[in-house]
Coordinates of C-alpha atoms in Angstrom, one line a residue:
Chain F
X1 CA -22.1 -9.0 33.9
X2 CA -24.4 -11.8 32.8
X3 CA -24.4 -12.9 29.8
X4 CA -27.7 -12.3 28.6
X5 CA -28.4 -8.8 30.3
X6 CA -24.8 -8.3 28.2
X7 CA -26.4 -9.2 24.7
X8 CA -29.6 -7.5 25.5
X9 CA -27.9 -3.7 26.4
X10 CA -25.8 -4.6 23.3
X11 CA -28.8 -5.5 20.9
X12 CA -30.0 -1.7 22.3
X13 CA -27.1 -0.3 21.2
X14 CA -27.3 -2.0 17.7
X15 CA -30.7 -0.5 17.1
X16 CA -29.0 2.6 17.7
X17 CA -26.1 2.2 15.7
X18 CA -26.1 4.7 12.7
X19 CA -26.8 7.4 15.4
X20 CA -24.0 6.0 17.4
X21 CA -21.7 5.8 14.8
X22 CA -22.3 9.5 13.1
X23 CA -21.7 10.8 17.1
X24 CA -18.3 8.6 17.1
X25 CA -17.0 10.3 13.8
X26 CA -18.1 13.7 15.0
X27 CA -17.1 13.4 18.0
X28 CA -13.9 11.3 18.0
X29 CA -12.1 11.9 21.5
X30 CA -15.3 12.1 23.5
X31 CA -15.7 8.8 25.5
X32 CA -18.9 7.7 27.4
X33 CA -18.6 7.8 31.1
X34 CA -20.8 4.6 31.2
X35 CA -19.4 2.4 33.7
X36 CA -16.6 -0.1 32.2
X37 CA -17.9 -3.5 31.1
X38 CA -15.2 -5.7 32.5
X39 CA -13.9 -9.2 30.1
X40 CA -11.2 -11.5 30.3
X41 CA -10.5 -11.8 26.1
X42 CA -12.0 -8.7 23.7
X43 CA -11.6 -9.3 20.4
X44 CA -11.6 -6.7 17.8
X45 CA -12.9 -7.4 14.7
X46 CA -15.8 -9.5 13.5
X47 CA -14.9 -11.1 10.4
X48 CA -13.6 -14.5 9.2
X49 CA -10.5 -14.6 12.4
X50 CA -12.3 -12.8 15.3
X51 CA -15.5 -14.7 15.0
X52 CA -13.5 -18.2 15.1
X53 CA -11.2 -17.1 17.9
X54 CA -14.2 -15.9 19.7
X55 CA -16.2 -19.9 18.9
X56 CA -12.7 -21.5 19.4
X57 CA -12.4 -19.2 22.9
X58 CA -15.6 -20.3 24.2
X59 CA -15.6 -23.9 23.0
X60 CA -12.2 -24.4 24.7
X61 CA -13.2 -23.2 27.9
X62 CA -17.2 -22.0 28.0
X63 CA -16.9 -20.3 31.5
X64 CA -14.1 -17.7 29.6
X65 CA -16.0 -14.5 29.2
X66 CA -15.0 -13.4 26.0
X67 CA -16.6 -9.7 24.6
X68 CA -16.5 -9.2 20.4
X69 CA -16.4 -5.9 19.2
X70 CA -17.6 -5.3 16.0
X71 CA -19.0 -2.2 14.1
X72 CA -20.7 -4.0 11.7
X73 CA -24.3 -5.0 12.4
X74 CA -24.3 -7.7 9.8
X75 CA -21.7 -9.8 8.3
X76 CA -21.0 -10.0 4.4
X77 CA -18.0 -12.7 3.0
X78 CA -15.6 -11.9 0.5
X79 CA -15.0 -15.5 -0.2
X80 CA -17.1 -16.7 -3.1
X81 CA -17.7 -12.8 -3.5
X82 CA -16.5 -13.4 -6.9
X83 CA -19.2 -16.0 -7.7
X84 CA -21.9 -13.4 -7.0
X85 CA -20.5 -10.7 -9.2
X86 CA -20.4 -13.4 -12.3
X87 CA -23.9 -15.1 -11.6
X88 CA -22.9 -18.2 -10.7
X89 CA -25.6 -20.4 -9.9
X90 CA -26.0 -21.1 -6.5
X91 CA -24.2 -18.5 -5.1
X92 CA -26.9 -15.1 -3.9
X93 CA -26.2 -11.7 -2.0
X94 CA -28.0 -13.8 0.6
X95 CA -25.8 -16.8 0.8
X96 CA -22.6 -14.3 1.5
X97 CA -24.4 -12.2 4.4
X98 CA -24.9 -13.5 8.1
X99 CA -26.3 -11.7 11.4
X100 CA -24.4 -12.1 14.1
X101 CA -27.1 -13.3 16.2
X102 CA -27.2 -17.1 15.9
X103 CA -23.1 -17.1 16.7
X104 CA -23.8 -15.1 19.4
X105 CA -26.6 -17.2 20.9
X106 CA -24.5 -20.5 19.8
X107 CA -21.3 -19.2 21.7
X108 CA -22.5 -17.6 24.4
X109 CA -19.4 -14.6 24.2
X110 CA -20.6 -11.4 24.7
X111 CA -21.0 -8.8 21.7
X112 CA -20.9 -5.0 21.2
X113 CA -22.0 -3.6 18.1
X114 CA -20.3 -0.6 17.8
X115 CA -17.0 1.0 16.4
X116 CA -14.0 1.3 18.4
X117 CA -13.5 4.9 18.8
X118 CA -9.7 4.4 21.2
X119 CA -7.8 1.8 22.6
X120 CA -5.4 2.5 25.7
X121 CA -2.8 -0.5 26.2
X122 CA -1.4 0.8 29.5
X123 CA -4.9 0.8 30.8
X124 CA -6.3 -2.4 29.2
X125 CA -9.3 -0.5 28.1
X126 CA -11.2 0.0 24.8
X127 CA -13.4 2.7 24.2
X128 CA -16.6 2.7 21.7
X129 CA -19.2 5.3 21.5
X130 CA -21.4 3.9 24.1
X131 CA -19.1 1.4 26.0
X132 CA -16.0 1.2 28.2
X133 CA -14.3 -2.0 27.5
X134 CA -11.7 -3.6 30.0
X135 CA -9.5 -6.4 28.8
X136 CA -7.0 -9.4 29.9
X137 CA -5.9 -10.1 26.7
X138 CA -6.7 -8.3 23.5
X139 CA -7.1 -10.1 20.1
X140 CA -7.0 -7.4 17.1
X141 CA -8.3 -9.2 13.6
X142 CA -9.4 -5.7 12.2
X143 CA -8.7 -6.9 8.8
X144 CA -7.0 -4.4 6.2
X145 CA -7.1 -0.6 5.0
X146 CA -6.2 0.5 1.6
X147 CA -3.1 3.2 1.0
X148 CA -4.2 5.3 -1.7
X149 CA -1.5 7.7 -0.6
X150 CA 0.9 5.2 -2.5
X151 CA -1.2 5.9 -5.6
X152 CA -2.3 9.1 -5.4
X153 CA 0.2 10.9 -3.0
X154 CA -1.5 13.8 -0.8
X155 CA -4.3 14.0 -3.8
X156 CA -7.1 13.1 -1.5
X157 CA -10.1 14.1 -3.7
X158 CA -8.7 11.5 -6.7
X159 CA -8.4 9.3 -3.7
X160 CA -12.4 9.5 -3.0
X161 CA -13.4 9.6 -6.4
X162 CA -11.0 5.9 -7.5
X163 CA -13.1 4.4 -4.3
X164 CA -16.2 5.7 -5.4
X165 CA -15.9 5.2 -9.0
X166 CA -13.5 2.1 -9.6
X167 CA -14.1 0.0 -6.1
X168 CA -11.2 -2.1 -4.9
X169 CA -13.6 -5.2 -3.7
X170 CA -11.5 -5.9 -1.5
X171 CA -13.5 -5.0 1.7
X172 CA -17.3 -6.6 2.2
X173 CA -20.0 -4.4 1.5
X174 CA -20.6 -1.9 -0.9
X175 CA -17.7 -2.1 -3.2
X176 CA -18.9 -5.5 -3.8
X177 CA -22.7 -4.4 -4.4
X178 CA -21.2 -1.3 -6.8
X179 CA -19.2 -3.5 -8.6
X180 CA -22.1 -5.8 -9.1
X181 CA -23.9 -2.9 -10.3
X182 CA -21.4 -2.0 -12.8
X183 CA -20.8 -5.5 -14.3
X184 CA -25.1 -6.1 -14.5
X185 CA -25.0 -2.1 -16.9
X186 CA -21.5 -3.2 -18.9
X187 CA -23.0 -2.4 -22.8
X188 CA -19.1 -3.1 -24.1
X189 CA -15.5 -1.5 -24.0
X190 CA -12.7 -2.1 -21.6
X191 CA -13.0 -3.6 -18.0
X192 CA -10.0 -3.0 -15.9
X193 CA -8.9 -4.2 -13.1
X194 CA -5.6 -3.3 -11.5
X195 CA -3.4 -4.8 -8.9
X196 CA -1.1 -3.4 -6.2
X197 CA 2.8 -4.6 -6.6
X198 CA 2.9 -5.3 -2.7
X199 CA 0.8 -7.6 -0.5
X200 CA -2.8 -7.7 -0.3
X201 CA -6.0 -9.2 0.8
X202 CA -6.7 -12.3 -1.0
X203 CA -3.9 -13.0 -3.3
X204 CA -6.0 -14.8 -6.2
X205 CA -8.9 -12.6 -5.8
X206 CA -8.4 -10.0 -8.8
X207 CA -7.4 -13.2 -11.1
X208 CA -10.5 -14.6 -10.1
X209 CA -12.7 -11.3 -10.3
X210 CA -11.1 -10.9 -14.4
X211 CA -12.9 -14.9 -14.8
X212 CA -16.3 -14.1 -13.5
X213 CA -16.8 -10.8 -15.1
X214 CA -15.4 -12.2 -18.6
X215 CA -17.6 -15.5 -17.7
X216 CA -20.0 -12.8 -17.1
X217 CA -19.6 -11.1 -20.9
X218 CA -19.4 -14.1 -22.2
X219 CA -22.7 -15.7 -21.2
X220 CA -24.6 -12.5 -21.9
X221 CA -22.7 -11.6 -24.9
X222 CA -21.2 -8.7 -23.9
X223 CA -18.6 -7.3 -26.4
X224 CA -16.0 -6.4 -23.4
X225 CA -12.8 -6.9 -22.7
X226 CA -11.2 -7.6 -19.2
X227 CA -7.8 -6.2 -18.9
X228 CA -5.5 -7.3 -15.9
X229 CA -3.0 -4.6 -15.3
X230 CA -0.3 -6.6 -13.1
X231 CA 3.3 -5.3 -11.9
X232 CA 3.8 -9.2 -11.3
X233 CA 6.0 -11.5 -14.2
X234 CA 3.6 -13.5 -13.3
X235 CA -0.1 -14.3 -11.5
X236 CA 0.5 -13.4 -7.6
X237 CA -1.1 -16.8 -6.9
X238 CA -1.8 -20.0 -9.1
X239 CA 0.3 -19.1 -11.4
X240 CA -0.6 -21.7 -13.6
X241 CA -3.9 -22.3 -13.5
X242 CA -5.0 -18.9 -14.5
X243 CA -2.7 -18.2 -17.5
X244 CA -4.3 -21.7 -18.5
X245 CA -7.6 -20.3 -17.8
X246 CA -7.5 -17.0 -19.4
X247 CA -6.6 -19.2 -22.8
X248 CA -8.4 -21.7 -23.0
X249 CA -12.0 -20.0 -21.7
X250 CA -11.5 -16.3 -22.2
X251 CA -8.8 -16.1 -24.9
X252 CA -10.6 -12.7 -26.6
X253 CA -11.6 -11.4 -23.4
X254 CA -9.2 -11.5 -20.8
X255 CA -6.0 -9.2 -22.0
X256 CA -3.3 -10.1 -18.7
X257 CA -0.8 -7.0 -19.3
X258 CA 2.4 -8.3 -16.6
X259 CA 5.2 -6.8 -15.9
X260 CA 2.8 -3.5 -16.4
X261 CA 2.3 -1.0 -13.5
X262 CA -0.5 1.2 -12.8
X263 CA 0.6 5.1 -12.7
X264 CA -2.8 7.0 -13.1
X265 CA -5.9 7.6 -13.9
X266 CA -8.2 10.3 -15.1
X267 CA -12.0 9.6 -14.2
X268 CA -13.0 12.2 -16.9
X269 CA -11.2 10.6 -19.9
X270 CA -11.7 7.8 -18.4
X271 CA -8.0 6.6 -19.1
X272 CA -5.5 4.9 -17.1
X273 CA -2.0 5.4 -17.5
X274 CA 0.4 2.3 -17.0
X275 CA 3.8 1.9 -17.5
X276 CA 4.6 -1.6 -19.3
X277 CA 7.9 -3.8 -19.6
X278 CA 9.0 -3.4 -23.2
X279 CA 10.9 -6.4 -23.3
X280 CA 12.5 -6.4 -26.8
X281 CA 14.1 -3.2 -25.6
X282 CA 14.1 -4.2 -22.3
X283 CA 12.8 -0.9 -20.5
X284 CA 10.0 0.3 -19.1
X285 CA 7.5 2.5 -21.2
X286 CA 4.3 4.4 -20.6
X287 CA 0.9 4.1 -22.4
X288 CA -2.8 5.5 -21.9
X289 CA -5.7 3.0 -22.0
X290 CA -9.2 3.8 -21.9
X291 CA -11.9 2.1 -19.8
X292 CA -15.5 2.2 -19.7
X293 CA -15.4 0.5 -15.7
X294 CA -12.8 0.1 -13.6
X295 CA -11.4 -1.6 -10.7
X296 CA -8.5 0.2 -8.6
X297 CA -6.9 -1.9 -6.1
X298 CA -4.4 0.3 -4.2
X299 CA -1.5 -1.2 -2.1
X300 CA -3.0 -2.5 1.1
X301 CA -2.2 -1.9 5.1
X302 CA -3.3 -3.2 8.6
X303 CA -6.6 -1.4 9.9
X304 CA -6.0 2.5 11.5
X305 CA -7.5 0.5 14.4
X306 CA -3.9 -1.1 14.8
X307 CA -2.5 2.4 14.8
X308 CA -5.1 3.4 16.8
X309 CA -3.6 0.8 19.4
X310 CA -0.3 2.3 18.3
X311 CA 0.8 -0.9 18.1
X312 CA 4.1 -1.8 15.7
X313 CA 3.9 -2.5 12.1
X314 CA 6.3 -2.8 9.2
X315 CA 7.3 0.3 6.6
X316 CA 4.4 -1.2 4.5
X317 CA 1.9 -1.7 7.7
X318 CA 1.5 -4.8 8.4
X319 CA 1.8 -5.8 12.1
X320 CA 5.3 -7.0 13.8
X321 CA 4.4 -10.6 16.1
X322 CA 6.9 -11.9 18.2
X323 CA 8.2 -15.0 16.4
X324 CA 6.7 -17.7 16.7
X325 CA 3.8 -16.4 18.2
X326 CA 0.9 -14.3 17.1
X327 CA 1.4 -11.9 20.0
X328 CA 2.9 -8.7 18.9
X329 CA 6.0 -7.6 19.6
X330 CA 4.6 -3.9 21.6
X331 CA 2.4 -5.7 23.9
X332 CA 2.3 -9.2 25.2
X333 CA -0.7 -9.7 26.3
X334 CA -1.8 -8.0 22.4
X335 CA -2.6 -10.6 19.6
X336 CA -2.9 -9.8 15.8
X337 CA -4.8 -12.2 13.8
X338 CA -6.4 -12.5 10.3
X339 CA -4.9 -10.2 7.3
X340 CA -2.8 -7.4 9.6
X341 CA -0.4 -9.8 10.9
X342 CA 2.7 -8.7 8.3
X343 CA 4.8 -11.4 10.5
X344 CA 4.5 -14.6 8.6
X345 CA 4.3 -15.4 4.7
X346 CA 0.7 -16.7 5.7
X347 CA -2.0 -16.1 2.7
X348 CA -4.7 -13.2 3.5
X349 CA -7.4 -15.8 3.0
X350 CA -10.3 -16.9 5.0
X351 CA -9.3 -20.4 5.7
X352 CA -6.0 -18.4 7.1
X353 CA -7.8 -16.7 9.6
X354 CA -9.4 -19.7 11.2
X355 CA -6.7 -21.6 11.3
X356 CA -4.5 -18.6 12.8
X357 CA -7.8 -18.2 15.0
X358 CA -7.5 -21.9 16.1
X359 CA -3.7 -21.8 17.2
X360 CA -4.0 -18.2 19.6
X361 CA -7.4 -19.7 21.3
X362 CA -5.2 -23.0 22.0
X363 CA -2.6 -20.6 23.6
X364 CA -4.7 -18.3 25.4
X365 CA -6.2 -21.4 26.7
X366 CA -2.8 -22.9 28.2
X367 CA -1.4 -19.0 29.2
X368 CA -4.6 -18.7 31.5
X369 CA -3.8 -21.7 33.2
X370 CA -0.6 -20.8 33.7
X371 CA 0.9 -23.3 31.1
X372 CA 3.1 -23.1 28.2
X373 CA 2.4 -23.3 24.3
X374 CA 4.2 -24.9 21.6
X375 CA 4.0 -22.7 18.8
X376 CA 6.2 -24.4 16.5
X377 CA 4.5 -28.0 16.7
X378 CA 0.9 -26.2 16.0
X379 CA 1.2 -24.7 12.5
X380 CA -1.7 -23.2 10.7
X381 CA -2.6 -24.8 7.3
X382 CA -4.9 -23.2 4.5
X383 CA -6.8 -23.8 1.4
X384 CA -8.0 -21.5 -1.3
X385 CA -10.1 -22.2 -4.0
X386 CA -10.8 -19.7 -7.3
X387 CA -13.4 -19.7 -9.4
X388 CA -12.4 -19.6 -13.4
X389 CA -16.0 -21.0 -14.7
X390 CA -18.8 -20.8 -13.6
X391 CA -18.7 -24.7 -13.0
X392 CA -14.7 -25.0 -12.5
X393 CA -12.6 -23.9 -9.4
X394 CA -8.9 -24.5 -8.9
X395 CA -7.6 -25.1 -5.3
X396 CA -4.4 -24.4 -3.4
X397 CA -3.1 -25.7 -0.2
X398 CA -0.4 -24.6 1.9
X399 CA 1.1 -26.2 5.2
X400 CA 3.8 -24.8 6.9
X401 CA 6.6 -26.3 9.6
X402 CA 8.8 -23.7 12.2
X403 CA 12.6 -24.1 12.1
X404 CA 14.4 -21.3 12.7
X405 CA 12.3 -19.5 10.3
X406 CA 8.0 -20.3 8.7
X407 CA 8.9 -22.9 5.7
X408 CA 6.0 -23.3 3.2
X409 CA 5.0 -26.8 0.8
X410 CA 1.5 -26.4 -1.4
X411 CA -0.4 -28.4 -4.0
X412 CA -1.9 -27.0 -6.1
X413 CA -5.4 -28.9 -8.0
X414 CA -6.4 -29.3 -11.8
X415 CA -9.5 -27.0 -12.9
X416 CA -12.4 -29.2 -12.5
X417 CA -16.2 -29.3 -11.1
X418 CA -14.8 -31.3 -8.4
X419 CA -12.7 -28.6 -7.1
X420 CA -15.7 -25.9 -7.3
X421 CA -18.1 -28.1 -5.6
X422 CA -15.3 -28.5 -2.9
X423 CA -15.5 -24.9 -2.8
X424 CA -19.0 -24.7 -1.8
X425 CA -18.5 -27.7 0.7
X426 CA -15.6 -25.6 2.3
X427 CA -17.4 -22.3 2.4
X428 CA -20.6 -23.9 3.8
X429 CA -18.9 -25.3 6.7
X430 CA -16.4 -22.6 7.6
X431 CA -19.8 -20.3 7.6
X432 CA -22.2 -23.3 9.2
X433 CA -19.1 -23.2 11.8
X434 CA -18.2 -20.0 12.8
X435 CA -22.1 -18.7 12.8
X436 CA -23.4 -21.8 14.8
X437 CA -26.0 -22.5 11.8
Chain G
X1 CA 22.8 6.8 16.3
X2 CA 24.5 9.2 13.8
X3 CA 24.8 6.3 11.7
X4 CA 21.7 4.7 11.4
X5 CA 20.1 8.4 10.6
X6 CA 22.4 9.1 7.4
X7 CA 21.7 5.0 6.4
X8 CA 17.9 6.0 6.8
X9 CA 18.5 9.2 5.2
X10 CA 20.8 7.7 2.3
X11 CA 17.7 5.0 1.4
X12 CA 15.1 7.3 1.3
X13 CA 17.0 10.1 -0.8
X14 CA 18.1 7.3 -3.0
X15 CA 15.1 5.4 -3.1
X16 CA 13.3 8.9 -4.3
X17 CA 12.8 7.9 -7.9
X18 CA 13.6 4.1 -7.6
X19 CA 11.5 1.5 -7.8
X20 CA 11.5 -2.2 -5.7
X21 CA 9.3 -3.9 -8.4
X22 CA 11.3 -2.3 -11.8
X23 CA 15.1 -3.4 -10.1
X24 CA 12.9 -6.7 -9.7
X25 CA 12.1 -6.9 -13.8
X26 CA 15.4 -6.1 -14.6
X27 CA 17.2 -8.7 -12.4
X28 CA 15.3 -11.1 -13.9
X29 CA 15.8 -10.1 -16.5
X30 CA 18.9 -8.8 -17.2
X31 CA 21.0 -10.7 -14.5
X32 CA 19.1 -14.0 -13.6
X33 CA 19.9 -16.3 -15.6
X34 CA 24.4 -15.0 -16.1
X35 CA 24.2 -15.5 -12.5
X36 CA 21.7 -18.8 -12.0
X37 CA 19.6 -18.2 -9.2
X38 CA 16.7 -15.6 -8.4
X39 CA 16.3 -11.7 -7.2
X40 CA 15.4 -13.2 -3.9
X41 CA 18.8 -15.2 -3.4
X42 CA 20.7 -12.3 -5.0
X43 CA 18.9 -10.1 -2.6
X44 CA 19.4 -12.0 0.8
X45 CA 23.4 -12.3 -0.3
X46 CA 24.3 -8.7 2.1
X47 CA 22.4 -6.7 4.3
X48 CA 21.0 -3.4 3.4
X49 CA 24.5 -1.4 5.0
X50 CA 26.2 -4.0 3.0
X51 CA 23.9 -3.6 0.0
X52 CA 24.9 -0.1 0.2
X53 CA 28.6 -0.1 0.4
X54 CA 28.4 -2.3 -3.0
X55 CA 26.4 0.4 -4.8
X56 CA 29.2 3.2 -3.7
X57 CA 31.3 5.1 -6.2
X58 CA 29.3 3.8 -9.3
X59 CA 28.6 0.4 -7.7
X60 CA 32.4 -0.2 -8.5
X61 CA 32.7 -3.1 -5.6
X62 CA 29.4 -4.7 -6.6
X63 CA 30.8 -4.9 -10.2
X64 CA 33.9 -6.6 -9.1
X65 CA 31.8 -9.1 -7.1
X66 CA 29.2 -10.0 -9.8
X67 CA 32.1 -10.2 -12.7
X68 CA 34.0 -12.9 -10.0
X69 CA 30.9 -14.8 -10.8
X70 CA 30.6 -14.1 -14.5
X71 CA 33.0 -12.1 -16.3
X72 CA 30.7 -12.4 -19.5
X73 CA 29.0 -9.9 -17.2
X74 CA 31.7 -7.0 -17.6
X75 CA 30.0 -5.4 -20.9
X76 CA 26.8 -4.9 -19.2
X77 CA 28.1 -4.0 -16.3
X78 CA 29.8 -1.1 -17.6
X79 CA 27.1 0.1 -20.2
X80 CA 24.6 2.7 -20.0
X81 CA 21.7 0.3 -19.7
X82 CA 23.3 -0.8 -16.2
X83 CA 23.7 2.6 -15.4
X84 CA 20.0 3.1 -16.3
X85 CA 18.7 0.1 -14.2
X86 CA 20.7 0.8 -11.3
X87 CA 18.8 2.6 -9.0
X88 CA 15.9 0.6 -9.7
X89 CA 17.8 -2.9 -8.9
X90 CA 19.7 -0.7 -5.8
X91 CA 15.9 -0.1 -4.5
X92 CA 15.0 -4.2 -4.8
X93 CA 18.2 -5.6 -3.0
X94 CA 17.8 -2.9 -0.3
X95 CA 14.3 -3.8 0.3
X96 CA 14.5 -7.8 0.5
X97 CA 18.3 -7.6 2.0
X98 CA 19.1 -10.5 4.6
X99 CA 18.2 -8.0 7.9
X100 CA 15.0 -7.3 6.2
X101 CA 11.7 -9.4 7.7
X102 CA 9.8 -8.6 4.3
X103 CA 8.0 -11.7 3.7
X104 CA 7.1 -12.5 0.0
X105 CA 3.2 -13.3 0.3
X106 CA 1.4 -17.0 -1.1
X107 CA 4.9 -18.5 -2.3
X108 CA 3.7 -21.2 -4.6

């Protein structure tokens, strides 16, 4: 199909989308009899790894048709997410949201605006509510889910109510505008924010979140206190830096409880129960702390759309690749990119994805002309930064090298305005990039 | 076949009230430093089967071993407080054992 007739029956079904979408959750099995759209790479997923594999697709080789799938019909960043929640200057709701449109137009790879409603392997064929997708190659970047069964066992309703009412922030959108909302009404009282023991999206993201809202308090002089509940000896990522941080700029309001695990909560005491490292006696007690706001971060898991594809993951659910590759290991001609790949110690991280993105659009490029890849002389590399001011950032990077296993080196940068205007350098042209702005 | 069910069988009974991160804590710090290296190292030493086998019969075999590498260790290793932490530490060593692909995340 051309690509312009493509985009315009796709913009169509955009306009349509909350109807679509409503008939897709109601109607889960039923798929439209539409005649199949036929594409040589569909990718699933339209954040930070399937928009660059789709740019890096088409920049490769512009005659590839290429087809993004994406329910979303606008695009909000979690990177410098943090910034907006503590009023950093600079950073607005606006500069973290995109439309798809201009990488679309830029591109030229087709687009669908719609959930995925199935995915058949055997038959190469994705199914949303309105379309009929048929696929070479599949590229899945469907990003994360959270598993509040882990916290809350088969207690579904507590389940609903911790989203609703303490919002992970981990997934663009409207846990990110609630949590705004709750940090702009804070009069005083306890802020906490807790963090799973396993991996999740965006390792230095809670550490973060704890600076900007205590920045937050601080500026406004809000009598609160921001307590990190942490299973970790440790911070999961820059160590260093933040300890150092929480001292020296938020030494009244940051409280980082380690070595303390979160157990429960009760929305109408508003109390958590934790269970902390007594280390003088060396065991592990329990203890009740009350809250005023909260922030729940339950263990994390590939997207259902990976089960969906009933394709392989580990017992925690992240996806199993064939080494070294990013194909997985129930389907060849299946790629997992972005935050479900469970393969490689790779950070969840934006930079991540593109750089993941990059590598499987190089060797999708070679496969389709029939020529091989070498995987272990094309590593991905990555940089994070973290906001601890609202002027300084610290940065890690990491570069990696294949032997018989994924072998990891990273520097780590002082706190400084140099690092946080880096930041806004990196985010601008990662965005500028990927969106063709 | 037969064996690999009562192996999966065996973990998940035992691993019923155990936790990965608490046998974590208590290596670190109970055991770290009388043996020198970390949980991961002490981890990726046997397999999970392996890992097993040591923990049998009051982790008798996995006491031998560890007092081989420091016999200041046999007090602890035969108090209540070892007893206490077992499980937990039992859980951790299954989980990051040397057939296990769990990769630690961001290593810094």
């Amino acid at each position: 199909m051309l690509r312009r007739n493509f985009f315009k029956v796709s913009a169509a079904t955009a306009a349509l989308l909350q109807t679509s979408n409503l008939l897709a959750s109601s109607n889960k099995k039923t798929k439209t009899q539409n005649k199949a759209i036929k594409t040589t790479v569909a990718i699933c997923g339209g954040g930070f790894a399937g928009l660059s594999a789709a740019k890096f697709l088409k920049e490769l080789n512009p005659s590839l048709d290429v087809t993004l799938i994406e329910k979303r019909n606008s695009f909000m960043s979690c990177p410098l997410s943090n910034g907006w929640l503590g009023e950093v200057k600079g950073i607005t709701y606006e500069s973290l949201n995109f439309d798809y449109n201009s990488a679309v137009n830029k591109y030229g790879y087709n687009f669908i605006n719609e959930a995925i409603i199935d995915i058949n392997r055997d038959g190469k064929t994705i199914y949303t509510a309105n379309n009929v997708i048929k696929y070479d190659y599949m590229i899945m970047a469907p990003g994360i889910d959270y598993n509040y069964k882990k916290l809350f066992q088969n207690d579904t309703k507590k389940a609903k109510e911790s989203l609703l009412k303490a919002p992970p922030g981990l997934k663009p959108g409207s846990e990110h505008l609630a949590l705004k909302r709750m940090i702009k009404n804070f009069k005083g009282g306890n802020f906490v924010l807790t963090i799973p023991h396993e991996a999740y999206k965006c390792p230095p993201a809670p550490y973060e979140r704890a600076c900007m809202i205590a920045n937050y308090f601080k500026k406004n002089d809000i009598q609160g206190k921001v307590i990190i509940i942490d299973p970790r000896i440790k911070p999961g990522a820059k160590p260093k830096q933040f300890i150092k941080a929480f001292k020296e700029f938020y030494p009244n309001i940051i409280e980082y409880r380690n070595l303390t695990n979160f157990k429960d909560v009760d929305f109408n005491k508003k109390m958590i129960s934790v269970e902390f490292f007594d280390k003088k006696e060396m065991t592990y007690k329990t203890q009740d702390i009350l809250f005023e706001e909260a922030s729940i971060i339950p263990p994390n898991k590939a997207n259902n759309l990976i089960n969906i594809a009933k394709i392989d993951t580990y017992t925690q659910g992240w996806v199993k690749l064939r080494q070294p590759t990013f194909r997985t290991l129930s389907d060849e001609d299946v790629y997992v990119i972005g935050d479900a790949q469970g393969e490689y110690p790779f950070p969840k991280s934006g930079q991540m994805a593109n750089s993941c993105a990059y590598i499987v659009a190089l060797e999708l490029t070679q496969r389709l002309k029939g020529k091989s890849f070498d995987y272990k002389n094309n590593m991905p590399g990555n940089v994070c930064y973290s906001m601890v001011t609202d002027k300084k950032s610290v940065s890690i990077t990491h570069s990696y090298t294949f032997t018989n296993k994924v072998n990891v080196s990273s520097v780590t940068s002082k706190i400084d305005k140099i690092t946080a205007q880096s930041s806004k350098t990196w985010y601008t042209g990662l965005t500028s990039d990927i969106f063709g702005l | 076949m037969k064996k690999i069910f009562l192996l999966i069988i065996t973990v998940c009974f035992l691993n019923a009230n155990a936790e990965v991160h608490k046998g974590q804590t208590y290596y670190y710090y109970l055991l770290k430093d009388s043996l020198g290296y970390n949980g991961l190292i002490f981890a990726k030493q046997y397999s999970d089967k392996q890992w097993i086998q040591l923990f049998e019969h009051d982790a008798k075999e996995l006491k031998n071993t560890l007092q081989k590498e420091n016999k200041n260790l046999k007090t602890f290793l035969n108090s209540k407080k070892f007893d206490e932490i077992r499980p937990h530490l039992k859980a951790f060593v299954i989980k990051f054992a040397s057939n296990k692909k769990n990769a630690p995340q961001c290593i810094e």
